[in-house]
Amino acid sequence: ETGVTQSPTHLIKTRGQQVTLRCSSQSGHNTVSWYQQALGQGPQFIFQYYREEENGRGNFPPRFSGLQFPNYSSELNVNALELDDSALYLCASRRSGGSYNEQFFGPGTRLTVL
Amino acid sequence: DAKTTQPNSMESNEEEPVHLPCNHSTISGTDYIHWYRQLPSQGPEYVIHGLTSNVNNRMASLAIAEDRKSSTLILHRATLRDAAVYYCILRDPGVIQGAQKLVFGQGTRLTINP
């Protein structure tokens, strides 16, 4: 139990639709990252938010976007869904600053695109 | 991002020590070595990290080669709950301010036999 929650746990969409995934960070954590994990692969970094601004992005197209709110909860939005977007989406939070602060991952949202 | 190489899978017996190797021959002087693990149907969880010296915590030990081109995660007495995919990750904390980008490889799938 990491204190990071994600909703929904599972979601089925069709190609071309849009989806919003939500993440609630652990209390006191001001930095959140999102990862995509395809079946049988390691998680791939999508982007990171710190103080409500994106400050790092992986190799994902602009149709992947996000928001971080003042209470440090976060959303991942994906537009124009493609079949390859089917994956487990993970969010991870941590407290910025200090010599090292480990990331705490949520259980993920399983997205299926038909 | 510097690359790590791990065996695809390993198998061990319950209550025996497990040594999980990781090669990172292109590691830079400022890269930290991190280990995360992912239990079935869960998000990754932090295990341990280090820079140059060997490290111990309640979960595991991390042995780092003198030239830092390899490291070994040691589980002293494996239990069935340790069955997971273990990821060895290099991260330079100075690349982006507050960055928490983790670059996951395929990891090592550890099976524990009762």
PDB file of C-alpha atoms in Angstrom:
ATOM      1  CA  GLU A   1       0.000   0.000   0.000  1.00  0.00           C
ATOM      2  CA  THR A   2       1.829   3.096  -1.273  1.00  0.00           C
ATOM      3  CA  GLY A   3      -0.817   5.760  -0.697  1.00  0.00           C
ATOM      4  CA  VAL A   4      -0.983   6.428  -4.444  1.00  0.00           C
ATOM      5  CA  THR A   5      -4.381   5.662  -5.907  1.00  0.00           C
ATOM      6  CA  GLN A   6      -5.504   5.508  -9.515  1.00  0.00           C
ATOM      7  CA  SER A   7      -8.897   5.419 -11.165  1.00  0.00           C
ATOM      8  CA  PRO A   8     -10.442   3.672 -12.867  1.00  0.00           C
ATOM      9  CA  THR A   9      -8.772   0.270 -12.441  1.00  0.00           C
ATOM     10  CA  HIS A  10      -9.886  -0.929 -15.865  1.00  0.00           C
ATOM     11  CA  LEU A  11     -11.211   0.838 -18.937  1.00  0.00           C
ATOM     12  CA  ILE A  12     -12.269  -0.201 -22.419  1.00  0.00           C
ATOM     13  CA  LYS A  13     -12.353   2.342 -25.236  1.00  0.00           C
ATOM     14  CA  THR A  14     -12.565   2.218 -29.005  1.00  0.00           C
ATOM     15  CA  ARG A  15     -10.077   3.578 -31.486  1.00  0.00           C
ATOM     16  CA  GLY A  16     -10.350   7.333 -31.974  1.00  0.00           C
ATOM     17  CA  GLN A  17     -11.917   8.030 -28.598  1.00  0.00           C
ATOM     18  CA  GLN A  18     -10.414  10.104 -25.815  1.00  0.00           C
ATOM     19  CA  VAL A  19      -9.640   8.938 -22.279  1.00  0.00           C
ATOM     20  CA  THR A  20      -8.798  10.569 -18.944  1.00  0.00           C
ATOM     21  CA  LEU A  21      -7.009   8.662 -16.219  1.00  0.00           C
ATOM     22  CA  ARG A  22      -6.677   9.974 -12.683  1.00  0.00           C
ATOM     23  CA  CYS A  23      -4.060   9.713  -9.986  1.00  0.00           C
ATOM     24  CA  SER A  24      -4.069  10.802  -6.372  1.00  0.00           C
ATOM     25  CA  SER A  25      -0.562  11.267  -4.999  1.00  0.00           C
ATOM     26  CA  GLN A  26       0.671  10.300  -1.598  1.00  0.00           C
ATOM     27  CA  SER A  27       0.245  13.092   0.931  1.00  0.00           C
ATOM     28  CA  GLY A  28       3.089  15.608   0.796  1.00  0.00           C
ATOM     29  CA  HIS A  29       4.289  14.553  -2.648  1.00  0.00           C
ATOM     30  CA  ASN A  30       4.561  17.430  -5.111  1.00  0.00           C
ATOM     31  CA  THR A  31       5.956  15.591  -8.127  1.00  0.00           C
ATOM     32  CA  VAL A  32       4.103  13.055 -10.241  1.00  0.00           C
ATOM     33  CA  SER A  33       5.146  11.005 -13.254  1.00  0.00           C
ATOM     34  CA  TRP A  34       3.164   8.857 -15.632  1.00  0.00           C
ATOM     35  CA  TYR A  35       4.372   5.646 -17.250  1.00  0.00           C
ATOM     36  CA  GLN A  36       2.969   3.327 -19.910  1.00  0.00           C
ATOM     37  CA  GLN A  37       3.593  -0.398 -19.536  1.00  0.00           C
ATOM     38  CA  ALA A  38       2.785  -2.622 -22.482  1.00  0.00           C
ATOM     39  CA  LEU A  39       2.249  -6.312 -21.816  1.00  0.00           C
ATOM     40  CA  GLY A  40       5.525  -8.065 -21.038  1.00  0.00           C
ATOM     41  CA  GLN A  41       7.556  -4.851 -21.115  1.00  0.00           C
ATOM     42  CA  GLY A  42       8.992  -2.521 -18.511  1.00  0.00           C
ATOM     43  CA  PRO A  43       7.251   0.793 -17.846  1.00  0.00           C
ATOM     44  CA  GLN A  44       8.054   3.646 -20.265  1.00  0.00           C
ATOM     45  CA  PHE A  45       8.223   7.237 -19.009  1.00  0.00           C
ATOM     46  CA  ILE A  46       5.549   9.510 -20.486  1.00  0.00           C
ATOM     47  CA  PHE A  47       6.029  12.771 -18.593  1.00  0.00           C
ATOM     48  CA  GLN A  48       6.505  14.379 -15.201  1.00  0.00           C
ATOM     49  CA  TYR A  49       4.731  17.248 -13.458  1.00  0.00           C
ATOM     50  CA  TYR A  50       6.185  19.417 -10.757  1.00  0.00           C
ATOM     51  CA  ARG A  51       4.283  22.324  -9.236  1.00  0.00           C
ATOM     52  CA  GLU A  52       1.552  21.973 -11.867  1.00  0.00           C
ATOM     53  CA  GLU A  53       3.929  22.253 -14.827  1.00  0.00           C
ATOM     54  CA  GLU A  54       5.343  19.589 -17.118  1.00  0.00           C
ATOM     55  CA  ASN A  55       9.109  19.475 -16.598  1.00  0.00           C
ATOM     56  CA  GLY A  56      10.131  16.308 -18.375  1.00  0.00           C
ATOM     57  CA  ARG A  57       8.743  14.253 -21.240  1.00  0.00           C
ATOM     58  CA  GLY A  58       9.524  10.907 -22.816  1.00  0.00           C
ATOM     59  CA  ASN A  59       9.107   9.859 -26.433  1.00  0.00           C
ATOM     60  CA  PHE A  60       5.337  10.192 -26.594  1.00  0.00           C
ATOM     61  CA  PRO A  61       3.282  12.271 -29.076  1.00  0.00           C
ATOM     62  CA  PRO A  62       1.375  15.431 -28.079  1.00  0.00           C
ATOM     63  CA  ARG A  63      -1.924  13.560 -27.960  1.00  0.00           C
ATOM     64  CA  PHE A  64      -0.663  12.385 -24.574  1.00  0.00           C
ATOM     65  CA  SER A  65      -1.174  15.313 -22.213  1.00  0.00           C
ATOM     66  CA  GLY A  66      -1.526  15.840 -18.522  1.00  0.00           C
ATOM     67  CA  LEU A  67      -2.504  18.088 -15.690  1.00  0.00           C
ATOM     68  CA  GLN A  68      -1.434  18.451 -12.109  1.00  0.00           C
ATOM     69  CA  PHE A  69      -3.747  20.193  -9.672  1.00  0.00           C
ATOM     70  CA  PRO A  70      -2.921  22.351  -6.619  1.00  0.00           C
ATOM     71  CA  ASN A  71      -3.618  19.380  -4.344  1.00  0.00           C
ATOM     72  CA  TYR A  72      -1.000  17.472  -6.416  1.00  0.00           C
ATOM     73  CA  SER A  73      -3.515  15.040  -7.894  1.00  0.00           C
ATOM     74  CA  SER A  74      -2.997  14.457 -11.584  1.00  0.00           C
ATOM     75  CA  GLU A  75      -4.662  13.464 -14.830  1.00  0.00           C
ATOM     76  CA  LEU A  76      -3.378  11.768 -17.963  1.00  0.00           C
ATOM     77  CA  ASN A  77      -5.348  12.500 -21.110  1.00  0.00           C
ATOM     78  CA  VAL A  78      -4.955  10.577 -24.328  1.00  0.00           C
ATOM     79  CA  ASN A  79      -6.687  11.780 -27.491  1.00  0.00           C
ATOM     80  CA  ALA A  80      -7.379   9.892 -30.704  1.00  0.00           C
ATOM     81  CA  LEU A  81      -6.768   6.507 -29.119  1.00  0.00           C
ATOM     82  CA  GLU A  82      -4.885   3.912 -31.137  1.00  0.00           C
ATOM     83  CA  LEU A  83      -4.806   0.150 -30.678  1.00  0.00           C
ATOM     84  CA  ASP A  84      -1.182   0.375 -29.488  1.00  0.00           C
ATOM     85  CA  ASP A  85      -2.269   2.577 -26.593  1.00  0.00           C
ATOM     86  CA  SER A  86      -3.601  -0.552 -24.900  1.00  0.00           C
ATOM     87  CA  ALA A  87      -1.431  -0.857 -21.807  1.00  0.00           C
ATOM     88  CA  LEU A  88      -1.187  -0.471 -18.049  1.00  0.00           C
ATOM     89  CA  TYR A  89      -0.822   3.201 -17.136  1.00  0.00           C
ATOM     90  CA  LEU A  90       1.056   3.874 -13.937  1.00  0.00           C
ATOM     91  CA  CYS A  91       1.478   7.051 -11.991  1.00  0.00           C
ATOM     92  CA  ALA A  92       4.234   7.593  -9.484  1.00  0.00           C
ATOM     93  CA  SER A  93       4.648  10.352  -6.960  1.00  0.00           C
ATOM     94  CA  ARG A  94       7.466  11.593  -4.805  1.00  0.00           C
ATOM     95  CA  ARG A  95       8.498  14.544  -2.725  1.00  0.00           C
ATOM     96  CA  SER A  96      10.932  16.767  -4.563  1.00  0.00           C
ATOM     97  CA  GLY A  97      14.082  17.980  -2.905  1.00  0.00           C
ATOM     98  CA  GLY A  98      16.542  16.257  -0.641  1.00  0.00           C
ATOM     99  CA  SER A  99      19.316  13.905  -1.643  1.00  0.00           C
ATOM    100  CA  TYR A 100      16.993  11.199  -2.868  1.00  0.00           C
ATOM    101  CA  ASN A 101      13.305  10.530  -2.647  1.00  0.00           C
ATOM    102  CA  GLU A 102      12.005   7.225  -3.917  1.00  0.00           C
ATOM    103  CA  GLN A 103       9.046   7.067  -6.231  1.00  0.00           C
ATOM    104  CA  PHE A 104       5.812   5.515  -5.042  1.00  0.00           C
ATOM    105  CA  PHE A 105       3.751   3.867  -7.743  1.00  0.00           C
ATOM    106  CA  GLY A 106       0.035   3.353  -7.884  1.00  0.00           C
ATOM    107  CA  PRO A 107      -1.510   0.037  -8.950  1.00  0.00           C
ATOM    108  CA  GLY A 108      -2.216   1.323 -12.444  1.00  0.00           C
ATOM    109  CA  THR A 109      -5.142   1.628 -14.832  1.00  0.00           C
ATOM    110  CA  ARG A 110      -5.491  -1.095 -17.433  1.00  0.00           C
ATOM    111  CA  LEU A 111      -6.631   0.497 -20.706  1.00  0.00           C
ATOM    112  CA  THR A 112      -7.882  -1.644 -23.561  1.00  0.00           C
ATOM    113  CA  VAL A 113      -8.450  -0.024 -26.958  1.00  0.00           C
ATOM    114  CA  LEU A 114     -10.622  -1.981 -29.384  1.00  0.00           C
TER     115      LEU A 114
ATOM    116  CA  ASP B   1      20.274   7.127 -20.885  1.00  0.00           C
ATOM    117  CA  ALA B   2      22.858   4.584 -19.825  1.00  0.00           C
ATOM    118  CA  LYS B   3      21.774   1.007 -20.456  1.00  0.00           C
ATOM    119  CA  THR B   4      21.572  -1.935 -18.078  1.00  0.00           C
ATOM    120  CA  THR B   5      21.619  -5.631 -18.919  1.00  0.00           C
ATOM    121  CA  GLN B   6      19.901  -8.243 -16.777  1.00  0.00           C
ATOM    122  CA  PRO B   7      19.085 -11.926 -17.248  1.00  0.00           C
ATOM    123  CA  ASN B   8      15.525 -12.447 -18.440  1.00  0.00           C
ATOM    124  CA  SER B   9      14.689 -14.880 -15.665  1.00  0.00           C
ATOM    125  CA  MET B  10      16.061 -16.557 -12.574  1.00  0.00           C
ATOM    126  CA  GLU B  11      14.795 -19.227 -10.243  1.00  0.00           C
ATOM    127  CA  SER B  12      15.543 -19.911  -6.606  1.00  0.00           C
ATOM    128  CA  ASN B  13      14.201 -21.777  -3.615  1.00  0.00           C
ATOM    129  CA  GLU B  14      12.401 -20.401  -0.630  1.00  0.00           C
ATOM    130  CA  GLU B  15      14.617 -19.360   2.310  1.00  0.00           C
ATOM    131  CA  GLU B  16      17.756 -19.403   0.167  1.00  0.00           C
ATOM    132  CA  PRO B  17      19.760 -16.312  -0.817  1.00  0.00           C
ATOM    133  CA  VAL B  18      19.232 -14.855  -4.279  1.00  0.00           C
ATOM    134  CA  HIS B  19      21.809 -12.864  -6.222  1.00  0.00           C
ATOM    135  CA  LEU B  20      20.373 -10.815  -9.087  1.00  0.00           C
ATOM    136  CA  PRO B  21      23.077  -9.450 -11.400  1.00  0.00           C
ATOM    137  CA  CYS B  22      23.036  -6.255 -13.451  1.00  0.00           C
ATOM    138  CA  ASN B  23      25.626  -5.039 -15.945  1.00  0.00           C
ATOM    139  CA  HIS B  24      25.966  -1.316 -16.663  1.00  0.00           C
ATOM    140  CA  SER B  25      29.272  -0.900 -18.444  1.00  0.00           C
ATOM    141  CA  THR B  26      28.421   2.610 -19.753  1.00  0.00           C
ATOM    142  CA  ILE B  27      27.550   4.025 -16.341  1.00  0.00           C
ATOM    143  CA  SER B  28      28.660   7.615 -15.791  1.00  0.00           C
ATOM    144  CA  GLY B  29      30.216   8.981 -12.643  1.00  0.00           C
ATOM    145  CA  THR B  30      27.003  10.652 -11.512  1.00  0.00           C
ATOM    146  CA  ASP B  31      24.581   7.784 -12.219  1.00  0.00           C
ATOM    147  CA  TYR B  32      22.945   6.194  -9.223  1.00  0.00           C
ATOM    148  CA  ILE B  33      22.039   2.497  -9.398  1.00  0.00           C
ATOM    149  CA  HIS B  34      18.442   1.841  -8.460  1.00  0.00           C
ATOM    150  CA  TRP B  35      16.487  -1.366  -8.034  1.00  0.00           C
ATOM    151  CA  TYR B  36      12.725  -1.555  -8.233  1.00  0.00           C
ATOM    152  CA  ARG B  37      10.558  -4.630  -8.295  1.00  0.00           C
ATOM    153  CA  GLN B  38       7.086  -5.265  -9.616  1.00  0.00           C
ATOM    154  CA  LEU B  39       4.948  -7.893  -7.971  1.00  0.00           C
ATOM    155  CA  PRO B  40       2.149  -9.438 -10.013  1.00  0.00           C
ATOM    156  CA  SER B  41      -0.748  -7.030 -10.643  1.00  0.00           C
ATOM    157  CA  GLN B  42       0.988  -4.171  -8.823  1.00  0.00           C
ATOM    158  CA  GLY B  43       2.977  -1.084  -9.701  1.00  0.00           C
ATOM    159  CA  PRO B  44       6.750  -1.128  -9.234  1.00  0.00           C
ATOM    160  CA  GLU B  45       8.102  -0.600  -5.742  1.00  0.00           C
ATOM    161  CA  TYR B  46      11.447   0.786  -4.650  1.00  0.00           C
ATOM    162  CA  VAL B  47      13.919  -1.737  -3.293  1.00  0.00           C
ATOM    163  CA  ILE B  48      17.282  -0.028  -2.858  1.00  0.00           C
ATOM    164  CA  HIS B  49      19.730   2.386  -4.467  1.00  0.00           C
ATOM    165  CA  GLY B  50      23.415   3.242  -4.254  1.00  0.00           C
ATOM    166  CA  LEU B  51      26.243   5.169  -5.863  1.00  0.00           C
ATOM    167  CA  THR B  52      29.579   3.576  -4.988  1.00  0.00           C
ATOM    168  CA  SER B  53      29.442   1.808  -1.646  1.00  0.00           C
ATOM    169  CA  ASN B  54      27.521  -1.340  -0.834  1.00  0.00           C
ATOM    170  CA  VAL B  55      24.136  -0.627   0.725  1.00  0.00           C
ATOM    171  CA  ASN B  56      21.848  -2.544   3.055  1.00  0.00           C
ATOM    172  CA  ASN B  57      18.238  -2.012   4.024  1.00  0.00           C
ATOM    173  CA  ARG B  58      15.430  -4.092   5.441  1.00  0.00           C
ATOM    174  CA  MET B  59      14.528  -5.513   2.037  1.00  0.00           C
ATOM    175  CA  ALA B  60      17.861  -6.298   0.429  1.00  0.00           C
ATOM    176  CA  SER B  61      21.543  -5.547  -0.041  1.00  0.00           C
ATOM    177  CA  LEU B  62      23.189  -3.922  -3.028  1.00  0.00           C
ATOM    178  CA  ALA B  63      26.733  -4.892  -3.889  1.00  0.00           C
ATOM    179  CA  ILE B  64      28.445  -2.533  -6.351  1.00  0.00           C
ATOM    180  CA  ALA B  65      31.611  -3.524  -8.205  1.00  0.00           C
ATOM    181  CA  GLU B  66      34.648  -1.353  -7.634  1.00  0.00           C
ATOM    182  CA  ASP B  67      34.608  -0.125 -11.247  1.00  0.00           C
ATOM    183  CA  ARG B  68      30.812   0.369 -10.976  1.00  0.00           C
ATOM    184  CA  LYS B  69      30.235  -1.485 -14.237  1.00  0.00           C
ATOM    185  CA  SER B  70      28.109  -4.093 -12.528  1.00  0.00           C
ATOM    186  CA  SER B  71      26.049  -4.576  -9.396  1.00  0.00           C
ATOM    187  CA  THR B  72      24.191  -7.349  -7.612  1.00  0.00           C
ATOM    188  CA  LEU B  73      20.955  -7.199  -5.688  1.00  0.00           C
ATOM    189  CA  ILE B  74      20.992  -9.698  -2.845  1.00  0.00           C
ATOM    190  CA  LEU B  75      17.881 -11.062  -1.192  1.00  0.00           C
ATOM    191  CA  HIS B  76      19.231 -12.814   1.879  1.00  0.00           C
ATOM    192  CA  ARG B  77      16.371 -15.263   2.464  1.00  0.00           C
ATOM    193  CA  ALA B  78      13.876 -15.372  -0.368  1.00  0.00           C
ATOM    194  CA  THR B  79      10.216 -15.882   0.378  1.00  0.00           C
ATOM    195  CA  LEU B  80       7.361 -16.637  -1.990  1.00  0.00           C
ATOM    196  CA  ARG B  81       6.389 -12.959  -1.740  1.00  0.00           C
ATOM    197  CA  ASP B  82       9.675 -12.014  -3.388  1.00  0.00           C
ATOM    198  CA  ALA B  83       8.531 -13.492  -6.699  1.00  0.00           C
ATOM    199  CA  ALA B  84       8.485 -10.471  -8.985  1.00  0.00           C
ATOM    200  CA  VAL B  85      10.173  -8.736 -11.906  1.00  0.00           C
ATOM    201  CA  TYR B  86      13.267  -6.927 -10.677  1.00  0.00           C
ATOM    202  CA  TYR B  87      14.478  -3.854 -12.542  1.00  0.00           C
ATOM    203  CA  CYS B  88      17.983  -2.407 -12.365  1.00  0.00           C
ATOM    204  CA  ILE B  89      17.906   1.273 -13.371  1.00  0.00           C
ATOM    205  CA  LEU B  90      20.523   3.994 -13.716  1.00  0.00           C
ATOM    206  CA  ARG B  91      19.529   7.558 -13.002  1.00  0.00           C
ATOM    207  CA  ASP B  92      21.392  10.815 -12.981  1.00  0.00           C
ATOM    208  CA  PRO B  93      19.575  13.039 -10.496  1.00  0.00           C
ATOM    209  CA  GLY B  94      21.113  16.150 -11.981  1.00  0.00           C
ATOM    210  CA  VAL B  95      19.719  15.846 -15.497  1.00  0.00           C
ATOM    211  CA  ILE B  96      16.479  17.669 -14.842  1.00  0.00           C
ATOM    212  CA  GLN B  97      15.740  19.571 -11.679  1.00  0.00           C
ATOM    213  CA  GLY B  98      13.478  17.427  -9.544  1.00  0.00           C
ATOM    214  CA  ALA B  99      13.543  14.755 -12.228  1.00  0.00           C
ATOM    215  CA  GLN B 100      12.320  11.349 -11.317  1.00  0.00           C
ATOM    216  CA  LYS B 101      12.461   9.779 -14.758  1.00  0.00           C
ATOM    217  CA  LEU B 102      13.213   6.097 -14.464  1.00  0.00           C
ATOM    218  CA  VAL B 103      14.244   4.175 -17.570  1.00  0.00           C
ATOM    219  CA  PHE B 104      13.079   0.592 -17.123  1.00  0.00           C
ATOM    220  CA  GLY B 105      14.498  -2.283 -19.152  1.00  0.00           C
ATOM    221  CA  GLN B 106      12.979  -5.748 -19.382  1.00  0.00           C
ATOM    222  CA  GLY B 107      14.051  -6.708 -15.889  1.00  0.00           C
ATOM    223  CA  THR B 108      14.617 -10.165 -14.403  1.00  0.00           C
ATOM    224  CA  ARG B 109      11.613 -12.325 -13.641  1.00  0.00           C
ATOM    225  CA  LEU B 110      12.389 -14.091 -10.351  1.00  0.00           C
ATOM    226  CA  THR B 111      10.571 -17.306  -9.548  1.00  0.00           C
ATOM    227  CA  ILE B 112      10.716 -18.685  -6.012  1.00  0.00           C
ATOM    228  CA  ASN B 113      10.086 -22.395  -5.529  1.00  0.00           C
ATOM    229  CA  PRO B 114       8.511 -23.550  -2.242  1.00  0.00           C
TER     230      PRO B 114
END
